[in-house]
Coordinates of C-alpha atoms in Angstrom, one line a residue:
M257 CA 12.8 0.0 11.0
T258 CA 11.9 2.2 8.0
Y259 CA 10.1 5.4 8.2
E260 CA 7.7 6.5 5.4
R261 CA 6.8 10.0 4.8
N262 CA 3.2 11.0 5.6
Y263 CA 2.0 13.8 3.3
N264 CA -1.5 14.0 4.8
L265 CA -0.8 17.2 6.6
L266 CA 0.7 18.8 3.6
N267 CA -2.0 17.7 1.3
N268 CA -4.7 18.9 3.7
K269 CA -3.1 22.3 4.0
F270 CA -2.7 22.6 0.3
K271 CA -6.4 21.8 -0.2
E272 CA -7.4 24.1 2.6
L273 CA -5.5 27.0 1.0
F274 CA -6.0 26.1 -2.7
I275 CA -9.8 26.0 -2.8
P276 CA -10.4 29.5 -1.3
T277 CA -7.8 31.0 -3.6
L278 CA -9.3 29.2 -6.6
L279 CA -12.8 30.4 -5.7
A280 CA -11.6 34.0 -5.2
S281 CA -10.0 33.9 -8.7
I282 CA -13.2 32.5 -10.2
A283 CA -15.3 35.1 -8.4
G284 CA -13.1 37.9 -9.7
N285 CA -13.5 36.6 -13.3
F286 CA -17.3 36.3 -12.8
A287 CA -17.4 39.8 -11.5
V288 CA -15.7 41.1 -14.7
L289 CA -18.1 39.1 -16.8
A290 CA -21.2 40.3 -14.9
D291 CA -19.8 43.9 -15.1
A292 CA -19.4 43.6 -18.9
L293 CA -22.9 42.1 -19.3
L294 CA -24.6 44.8 -17.2
I295 CA -22.7 47.6 -18.9
S296 CA -23.5 46.4 -22.4
M297 CA -27.2 46.0 -21.4
F298 CA -27.8 49.3 -19.7
M299 CA -25.2 51.6 -21.1
G300 CA -24.6 50.2 -24.6
P301 CA -21.9 48.5 -26.4
L302 CA -19.8 51.7 -26.9
N303 CA -19.3 52.0 -23.1
L304 CA -18.5 48.4 -22.9
F305 CA -15.7 49.0 -25.5
V306 CA -14.4 51.9 -23.3
I307 CA -14.2 49.8 -20.2
Q308 CA -12.7 46.8 -22.0
S309 CA -10.1 49.1 -23.6
V310 CA -8.7 49.9 -20.1
G311 CA -8.7 46.2 -19.4
P312 CA -4.9 45.7 -20.0
L313 CA -4.1 48.4 -17.3
V314 CA -6.6 46.7 -14.9
T315 CA -4.9 43.4 -15.5
F316 CA -1.4 44.9 -14.9
V317 CA -2.6 46.4 -11.6
N318 CA -4.0 43.0 -10.6
V319 CA -0.7 41.3 -11.4
I320 CA 1.1 43.8 -9.2
Y321 CA -1.2 43.0 -6.4
W322 CA -1.0 39.3 -6.9
L323 CA 2.8 39.3 -7.0
I324 CA 3.5 41.6 -4.1
G325 CA 0.3 41.2 -2.1
F326 CA 0.0 37.4 -2.2
G327 CA 3.8 36.9 -2.3
G328 CA 4.2 39.1 0.8
S329 CA 1.4 37.3 2.6
I330 CA 3.0 33.9 1.8
L331 CA 6.4 35.1 3.1
C332 CA 4.7 36.6 6.2
T333 CA 2.8 33.3 6.8
H334 CA 6.0 31.4 6.4
A335 CA 7.8 33.6 8.9
R336 CA 4.9 33.2 11.4
A337 CA 5.0 29.5 10.9
E338 CA 8.6 29.6 12.1
F339 CA 7.5 31.6 15.1
D340 CA 9.3 34.7 13.9
S341 CA 6.6 37.2 14.4
E342 CA 8.9 40.2 14.1
K343 CA 10.0 39.1 10.6
G344 CA 6.4 38.3 9.7
N345 CA 5.3 41.8 10.7
Y346 CA 8.3 43.3 8.8
L347 CA 7.4 41.4 5.6
F348 CA 3.8 42.4 5.9
T349 CA 4.6 46.0 6.4
V350 CA 7.1 46.0 3.5
S351 CA 4.5 44.4 1.2
L352 CA 1.8 46.9 2.1
I353 CA 4.1 49.9 1.7
S354 CA 5.4 48.5 -1.6
V355 CA 1.9 48.0 -3.0
I356 CA 0.9 51.5 -2.0
L357 CA 4.0 53.1 -3.5
I358 CA 3.7 51.2 -6.7
G359 CA 0.0 52.2 -6.9
L360 CA 0.9 55.8 -6.4
A361 CA 3.7 55.6 -9.0
I362 CA 1.3 54.1 -11.6
S363 CA -1.2 56.9 -10.8
L364 CA 1.4 59.6 -11.0
L365 CA 2.6 58.2 -14.4
G366 CA -1.0 58.1 -15.6
F367 CA -1.5 61.7 -14.7
L368 CA 1.9 62.9 -16.1
F369 CA 1.7 60.9 -19.4
P370 CA -1.9 60.3 -20.3
D371 CA -1.3 60.5 -24.0
F372 CA 1.2 57.7 -23.8
F373 CA -1.3 55.5 -22.1
M374 CA -4.1 56.5 -24.6
Q375 CA -1.9 55.4 -27.5
L376 CA -1.4 52.1 -25.8
L377 CA -5.0 51.5 -24.9
C378 CA -6.9 53.0 -27.8
A379 CA -6.2 53.4 -31.6
S380 CA -9.5 55.2 -32.4
N381 CA -9.5 59.0 -32.2
Q382 CA -13.3 59.0 -31.9
I383 CA -13.4 57.0 -28.7
K384 CA -10.3 58.5 -27.0
P385 CA -12.3 61.2 -25.1
L386 CA -14.5 58.5 -23.5
I387 CA -11.5 56.2 -22.7
S388 CA -9.6 59.2 -21.3
Q389 CA -12.5 60.0 -18.9
Y390 CA -12.7 56.4 -17.7
F391 CA -8.9 56.1 -17.6
N392 CA -8.6 59.2 -15.4
L393 CA -11.2 57.9 -12.9
Y394 CA -9.4 54.5 -12.8
I395 CA -6.0 56.1 -12.3
I396 CA -7.4 58.1 -9.3
G397 CA -8.6 54.8 -7.7
I398 CA -5.6 52.6 -8.2
P399 CA -3.9 53.2 -4.8
F400 CA -7.2 52.8 -3.0
F401 CA -8.0 49.7 -5.0
L402 CA -4.7 48.1 -4.1
I403 CA -5.1 49.0 -0.4
L404 CA -8.6 47.5 -0.5
L405 CA -7.4 44.3 -2.1
F406 CA -4.6 44.0 0.5

């Protein structure tokens, strides 16, 4: 008697988790597109340039969240699937604290070395004051943004 593997459960779980993750990613990209469209229409192309100049920092913060937030949630779910709720709670707590500490570290670095970030984000001296204003507001919100995403 031979046994064949049945991948139906695995395929169903993959589809169940993949589709919401894909839709969340698409929704995030559409939000950025809608934000850029509304800003350029109502505030002008100069302000769109300012917001898009801070885009690399926004992407970096999102990558931190995706790596630690989603990675931690996957590890937590895996531990819970093995009925080890203590390990799952520990991994969730470590992920949450790590995201908060990294967000605070990025904010602190942004406040301590704003000129360094301005050199990375903007080459034009005429637009640096506008980018600096938006950068400072974004830096303040990074820890809250990461907690909200978690």
